[in-house]
PDB file of C-alpha atoms in Angstrom:
ATOM      1  CA  UNK N  30     112.201  93.907 117.354  1.00 51.00           C
ATOM      2  CA  UNK N  31     115.804  92.942 117.851  1.00 55.00           C
ATOM      3  CA  UNK N  32     117.373  90.320 120.041  1.00 58.00           C
ATOM      4  CA  UNK N  33     119.708  91.598 122.790  1.00 61.00           C
ATOM      5  CA  UNK N  34     122.994  92.726 121.274  1.00 59.00           C
ATOM      6  CA  UNK N  35     121.776  92.874 117.660  1.00 60.00           C
ATOM      7  CA  UNK N  36     122.686  96.094 115.838  1.00 56.00           C
ATOM      8  CA  UNK N  37     119.736  98.422 115.366  1.00 56.00           C
ATOM      9  CA  UNK N  38     120.957 101.804 114.209  1.00 55.00           C
ATOM     10  CA  UNK N  39     123.592 103.277 111.972  1.00 52.00           C
ATOM     11  CA  UNK N  40     125.573 103.943 115.175  1.00 57.00           C
ATOM     12  CA  UNK N  41     125.406 100.193 115.884  1.00 61.00           C
ATOM     13  CA  UNK N  42     126.656  99.425 112.362  1.00 64.00           C
ATOM     14  CA  UNK N  43     123.261  98.334 111.081  1.00 68.00           C
ATOM     15  CA  UNK N  44     123.367  99.174 107.376  1.00 69.00           C
ATOM     16  CA  UNK N  45     120.632 100.231 105.011  1.00 77.00           C
ATOM     17  CA  UNK N  46     120.149  97.184 102.805  1.00 79.00           C
ATOM     18  CA  UNK N  47     118.365  96.494  99.542  1.00 80.00           C
ATOM     19  CA  UNK N  48     118.177  92.837  98.543  1.00 84.00           C
ATOM     20  CA  UNK N  49     117.673  92.895  94.762  1.00 80.00           C
ATOM     21  CA  UNK N  50     117.021  89.169  94.541  1.00 86.00           C
ATOM     22  CA  UNK N  51     114.090  89.314  96.955  1.00 86.00           C
ATOM     23  CA  UNK N  52     113.119  92.965  96.422  1.00 83.00           C
ATOM     24  CA  UNK N  53     113.326  93.684 100.136  1.00 87.00           C
ATOM     25  CA  UNK N  54     114.582  96.891 101.728  1.00 83.00           C
ATOM     26  CA  UNK N  55     115.693  97.115 105.342  1.00 84.00           C
ATOM     27  CA  UNK N  56     116.935 100.014 107.463  1.00 80.00           C
ATOM     28  CA  UNK N  57     116.851 101.279 111.055  1.00 78.00           C
ATOM     29  CA  UNK N  58     113.505 102.734 112.167  1.00 77.00           C
ATOM     30  CA  UNK N  59     113.735 106.129 113.795  1.00 73.00           C
ATOM     31  CA  UNK N  60     110.169 106.370 115.059  1.00 75.00           C
ATOM     32  CA  UNK N  61     110.038 103.036 116.931  1.00 74.00           C
ATOM     33  CA  UNK N  62     113.029 102.348 119.143  1.00 72.00           C
ATOM     34  CA  UNK N  63     114.720  98.954 118.979  1.00 74.00           C
ATOM     35  CA  UNK N  64     113.172  98.199 115.569  1.00 80.00           C
ATOM     36  CA  UNK N  65     114.076  98.045 111.911  1.00 83.00           C
ATOM     37  CA  UNK N  66     111.894  98.774 108.903  1.00 85.00           C
ATOM     38  CA  UNK N  67     111.594  96.069 106.316  1.00 88.00           C
ATOM     39  CA  UNK N  68     109.625  96.451 103.128  1.00 84.00           C
ATOM     40  CA  UNK N  69     108.828  94.944  99.781  1.00 82.00           C
ATOM     41  CA  UNK N  70     109.510  96.740  96.558  1.00 71.00           C
ATOM     42  CA  UNK N  71     108.453  96.438  92.944  1.00 58.00           C
ATOM     43  CA  UNK N  72     111.792  97.373  91.438  1.00 49.00           C
ATOM     44  CA  UNK N  73     112.537  94.087  89.703  1.00 43.00           C
ATOM     45  CA  UNK N  74     109.297  93.910  87.786  1.00 46.00           C
ATOM     46  CA  UNK N  75     107.242  91.760  90.151  1.00 48.00           C
ATOM     47  CA  UNK N  76     103.765  92.993  90.826  1.00 52.00           C
ATOM     48  CA  UNK N  77     103.532  92.967  94.596  1.00 54.00           C
ATOM     49  CA  UNK N  78     101.890  96.370  94.575  1.00 59.00           C
ATOM     50  CA  UNK N  79      98.571  97.374  93.129  1.00 64.00           C
ATOM     51  CA  UNK N  80      97.066 100.388  91.453  1.00 68.00           C
ATOM     52  CA  UNK N  81      95.074 102.400  93.948  1.00 71.00           C
ATOM     53  CA  UNK N  82      93.344 105.714  94.343  1.00 75.00           C
ATOM     54  CA  UNK N  83      94.790 107.672  97.297  1.00 76.00           C
ATOM     55  CA  UNK N  84      91.396 107.838  99.000  1.00 83.00           C
ATOM     56  CA  UNK N  85      90.861 104.065  98.647  1.00 79.00           C
ATOM     57  CA  UNK N  86      94.358 102.668  98.963  1.00 74.00           C
ATOM     58  CA  UNK N  87      93.406  99.891 101.386  1.00 72.00           C
ATOM     59  CA  UNK N  88      90.446  98.604  99.370  1.00 74.00           C
ATOM     60  CA  UNK N  89      90.631  94.910  98.448  1.00 76.00           C
ATOM     61  CA  UNK N  90      94.010  94.460 100.151  1.00 77.00           C
ATOM     62  CA  UNK N  91      93.436  91.750 102.796  1.00 80.00           C
ATOM     63  CA  UNK N  92      94.764  88.789 100.775  1.00 82.00           C
ATOM     64  CA  UNK N  93      97.756  90.687  99.416  1.00 80.00           C
ATOM     65  CA  UNK N  94      98.631  92.095 102.831  1.00 82.00           C
ATOM     66  CA  UNK N  95      98.500  88.616 104.400  1.00 87.00           C
ATOM     67  CA  UNK N  96     100.745  87.199 101.640  1.00 87.00           C
ATOM     68  CA  UNK N  97     103.216  90.086 101.938  1.00 86.00           C
ATOM     69  CA  UNK N  98     103.426  89.718 105.722  1.00 90.00           C
ATOM     70  CA  UNK N  99     103.988  85.963 105.433  1.00 93.00           C
ATOM     71  CA  UNK N 100     106.767  86.573 102.889  1.00 93.00           C
ATOM     72  CA  UNK N 101     108.455  89.160 105.137  1.00 93.00           C
ATOM     73  CA  UNK N 102     108.176  86.990 108.269  1.00 95.00           C
ATOM     74  CA  UNK N 103     109.905  84.169 106.399  1.00 96.00           C
ATOM     75  CA  UNK N 104     112.490  86.595 105.022  1.00 94.00           C
ATOM     76  CA  UNK N 105     113.344  87.845 108.523  1.00 93.00           C
ATOM     77  CA  UNK N 106     113.610  84.293 109.868  1.00 95.00           C
ATOM     78  CA  UNK N 107     115.982  83.319 107.024  1.00 95.00           C
ATOM     79  CA  UNK N 108     118.051  86.492 106.595  1.00 92.00           C
ATOM     80  CA  UNK N 109     117.819  88.438 109.869  1.00 88.00           C
ATOM     81  CA  UNK N 110     117.743  85.753 112.577  1.00 88.00           C
ATOM     82  CA  UNK N 111     118.631  88.241 115.343  1.00 84.00           C
ATOM     83  CA  UNK N 112     115.252  89.945 114.831  1.00 86.00           C
ATOM     84  CA  UNK N 113     111.743  88.883 115.776  1.00 88.00           C
ATOM     85  CA  UNK N 114     109.878  87.916 112.618  1.00 91.00           C
ATOM     86  CA  UNK N 115     106.524  89.054 114.005  1.00 91.00           C
ATOM     87  CA  UNK N 116     105.918  92.738 113.105  1.00 90.00           C
ATOM     88  CA  UNK N 117     105.365  95.225 115.913  1.00 86.00           C
ATOM     89  CA  UNK N 118     103.704  97.632 113.458  1.00 85.00           C
ATOM     90  CA  UNK N 119     102.389  97.325 109.915  1.00 85.00           C
ATOM     91  CA  UNK N 120     102.002 100.301 107.616  1.00 80.00           C
ATOM     92  CA  UNK N 121     101.432 100.616 103.910  1.00 76.00           C
ATOM     93  CA  UNK N 122     102.735 103.424 101.780  1.00 74.00           C
ATOM     94  CA  UNK N 123     101.839 104.759  98.386  1.00 74.00           C
ATOM     95  CA  UNK N 124     104.258 105.783  95.738  1.00 74.00           C
ATOM     96  CA  UNK N 125     104.186 106.589  92.082  1.00 77.00           C
ATOM     97  CA  UNK N 126     105.788 104.360  89.507  1.00 77.00           C
ATOM     98  CA  UNK N 127     107.109 105.269  86.108  1.00 84.00           C
ATOM     99  CA  UNK N 128     106.851 102.717  83.272  1.00 83.00           C
ATOM    100  CA  UNK N 129     110.565 101.891  83.551  1.00 84.00           C
ATOM    101  CA  UNK N 130     110.847 102.135  87.354  1.00 80.00           C
ATOM    102  CA  UNK N 131     113.258 105.103  87.250  1.00 86.00           C
ATOM    103  CA  UNK N 132     112.428 108.602  88.359  1.00 88.00           C
ATOM    104  CA  UNK N 133     112.059 111.719  86.238  1.00 94.00           C
ATOM    105  CA  UNK N 134     114.263 114.783  86.741  1.00 95.00           C
ATOM    106  CA  UNK N 135     113.532 117.402  84.128  1.00 95.00           C
ATOM    107  CA  UNK N 136     112.116 120.732  83.114  1.00 94.00           C
ATOM    108  CA  UNK N 137     108.476 120.990  82.132  1.00 94.00           C
ATOM    109  CA  UNK N 138     108.416 120.828  78.306  1.00 90.00           C
ATOM    110  CA  UNK N 139     105.977 123.725  77.974  1.00 92.00           C
ATOM    111  CA  UNK N 140     107.258 125.807  80.904  1.00 95.00           C
ATOM    112  CA  UNK N 141     111.075 125.650  81.167  1.00 92.00           C
ATOM    113  CA  UNK N 142     110.974 127.694  84.381  1.00 94.00           C
ATOM    114  CA  UNK N 143     109.443 124.667  86.131  1.00 96.00           C
ATOM    115  CA  UNK N 144     111.830 121.917  87.275  1.00 96.00           C
ATOM    116  CA  UNK N 145     110.492 118.709  88.757  1.00 94.00           C
ATOM    117  CA  UNK N 146     111.485 115.392  90.232  1.00 93.00           C
ATOM    118  CA  UNK N 147     108.773 112.759  90.302  1.00 90.00           C
ATOM    119  CA  UNK N 148     107.938 109.082  89.888  1.00 85.00           C
ATOM    120  CA  UNK N 149     110.458 107.812  92.404  1.00 82.00           C
ATOM    121  CA  UNK N 150     108.887 104.350  92.297  1.00 70.00           C
ATOM    122  CA  UNK N 151     109.624 103.730  95.959  1.00 66.00           C
ATOM    123  CA  UNK N 152     113.355 104.447  95.852  1.00 70.00           C
ATOM    124  CA  UNK N 153     113.443 108.221  96.172  1.00 74.00           C
ATOM    125  CA  UNK N 154     114.554 108.017  99.809  1.00 69.00           C
ATOM    126  CA  UNK N 155     117.754 106.229  98.853  1.00 72.00           C
ATOM    127  CA  UNK N 156     118.589 108.758  96.138  1.00 80.00           C
ATOM    128  CA  UNK N 157     117.467 111.898  98.004  1.00 83.00           C
ATOM    129  CA  UNK N 158     120.894 113.522  98.534  1.00 86.00           C
ATOM    130  CA  UNK N 159     121.980 113.317  94.899  1.00 90.00           C
ATOM    131  CA  UNK N 160     118.485 114.072  93.550  1.00 92.00           C
ATOM    132  CA  UNK N 161     118.314 117.174  95.736  1.00 93.00           C
ATOM    133  CA  UNK N 162     121.646 118.354  94.397  1.00 94.00           C
ATOM    134  CA  UNK N 163     120.663 117.696  90.781  1.00 95.00           C
ATOM    135  CA  UNK N 164     117.318 119.489  91.124  1.00 96.00           C
ATOM    136  CA  UNK N 165     119.061 122.442  92.760  1.00 96.00           C
ATOM    137  CA  UNK N 166     121.566 122.573  89.891  1.00 96.00           C
ATOM    138  CA  UNK N 167     118.738 122.445  87.344  1.00 96.00           C
ATOM    139  CA  UNK N 168     116.814 125.224  89.111  1.00 96.00           C
ATOM    140  CA  UNK N 169     119.901 127.427  89.276  1.00 96.00           C
ATOM    141  CA  UNK N 170     120.797 126.743  85.644  1.00 94.00           C
ATOM    142  CA  UNK N 171     124.118 125.150  86.606  1.00 96.00           C
ATOM    143  CA  UNK N 172     125.749 122.176  84.889  1.00 96.00           C
ATOM    144  CA  UNK N 173     124.595 119.017  86.643  1.00 95.00           C
ATOM    145  CA  UNK N 174     127.155 116.958  88.548  1.00 95.00           C
ATOM    146  CA  UNK N 175     125.743 113.784  86.954  1.00 94.00           C
ATOM    147  CA  UNK N 176     124.199 113.129  83.563  1.00 95.00           C
ATOM    148  CA  UNK N 177     120.420 113.506  83.958  1.00 95.00           C
ATOM    149  CA  UNK N 178     119.618 112.351  80.419  1.00 94.00           C
ATOM    150  CA  UNK N 179     118.527 108.869  81.618  1.00 93.00           C
ATOM    151  CA  UNK N 180     115.958 110.595  83.848  1.00 94.00           C
ATOM    152  CA  UNK N 181     114.414 112.909  81.245  1.00 95.00           C
ATOM    153  CA  UNK N 182     110.686 112.998  80.624  1.00 94.00           C
ATOM    154  CA  UNK N 183     111.320 112.641  76.891  1.00 93.00           C
ATOM    155  CA  UNK N 184     112.209 108.952  77.292  1.00 93.00           C
ATOM    156  CA  UNK N 185     108.465 108.256  77.424  1.00 91.00           C
ATOM    157  CA  UNK N 186     106.038 108.734  74.524  1.00 87.00           C
ATOM    158  CA  UNK N 187     104.173 111.977  74.920  1.00 79.00           C
ATOM    159  CA  UNK N 188     100.476 111.745  75.722  1.00 73.00           C
ATOM    160  CA  UNK N 189      97.962 114.492  75.226  1.00 70.00           C
ATOM    161  CA  UNK N 190      97.032 116.194  78.455  1.00 61.00           C
ATOM    162  CA  UNK N 191      93.493 117.120  79.368  1.00 57.00           C
ATOM    163  CA  UNK N 192      94.778 120.161  81.252  1.00 51.00           C
TER     164      UNK N 192
END
């Protein structure tokens, strides 16, 4: 929660921030008034996350959750002093990661009528407007407004599917 007078929303000039050095993201929360969301990421190669099955995502997480919360409390104290470092809500999310941490925007190699965007590795929200445009352009068969080659599925070695 914020201190009186601290910016809290885009209207208050609170920016969306990603701190590459600490792998922390921060942006206004829409669902809890007077709060910001702050989260850890895996973008820089650290292994703060863990592999989990969707039905058992919270299994064996107590130690990691405690360490992550301690890290974020300290981060807020040091970098966001106008905000209370004690969380008012704690939630975990799941996301898919690609081997290189970048998403895939491509056509299915065996079914060119299928276009997909996947593997957003936790940063799909930030890229949603441009990704939406690119996927729309791919679906409609239009030239893309940005080069999508770096996001092609073919950058990964092909594995045999069991499907």
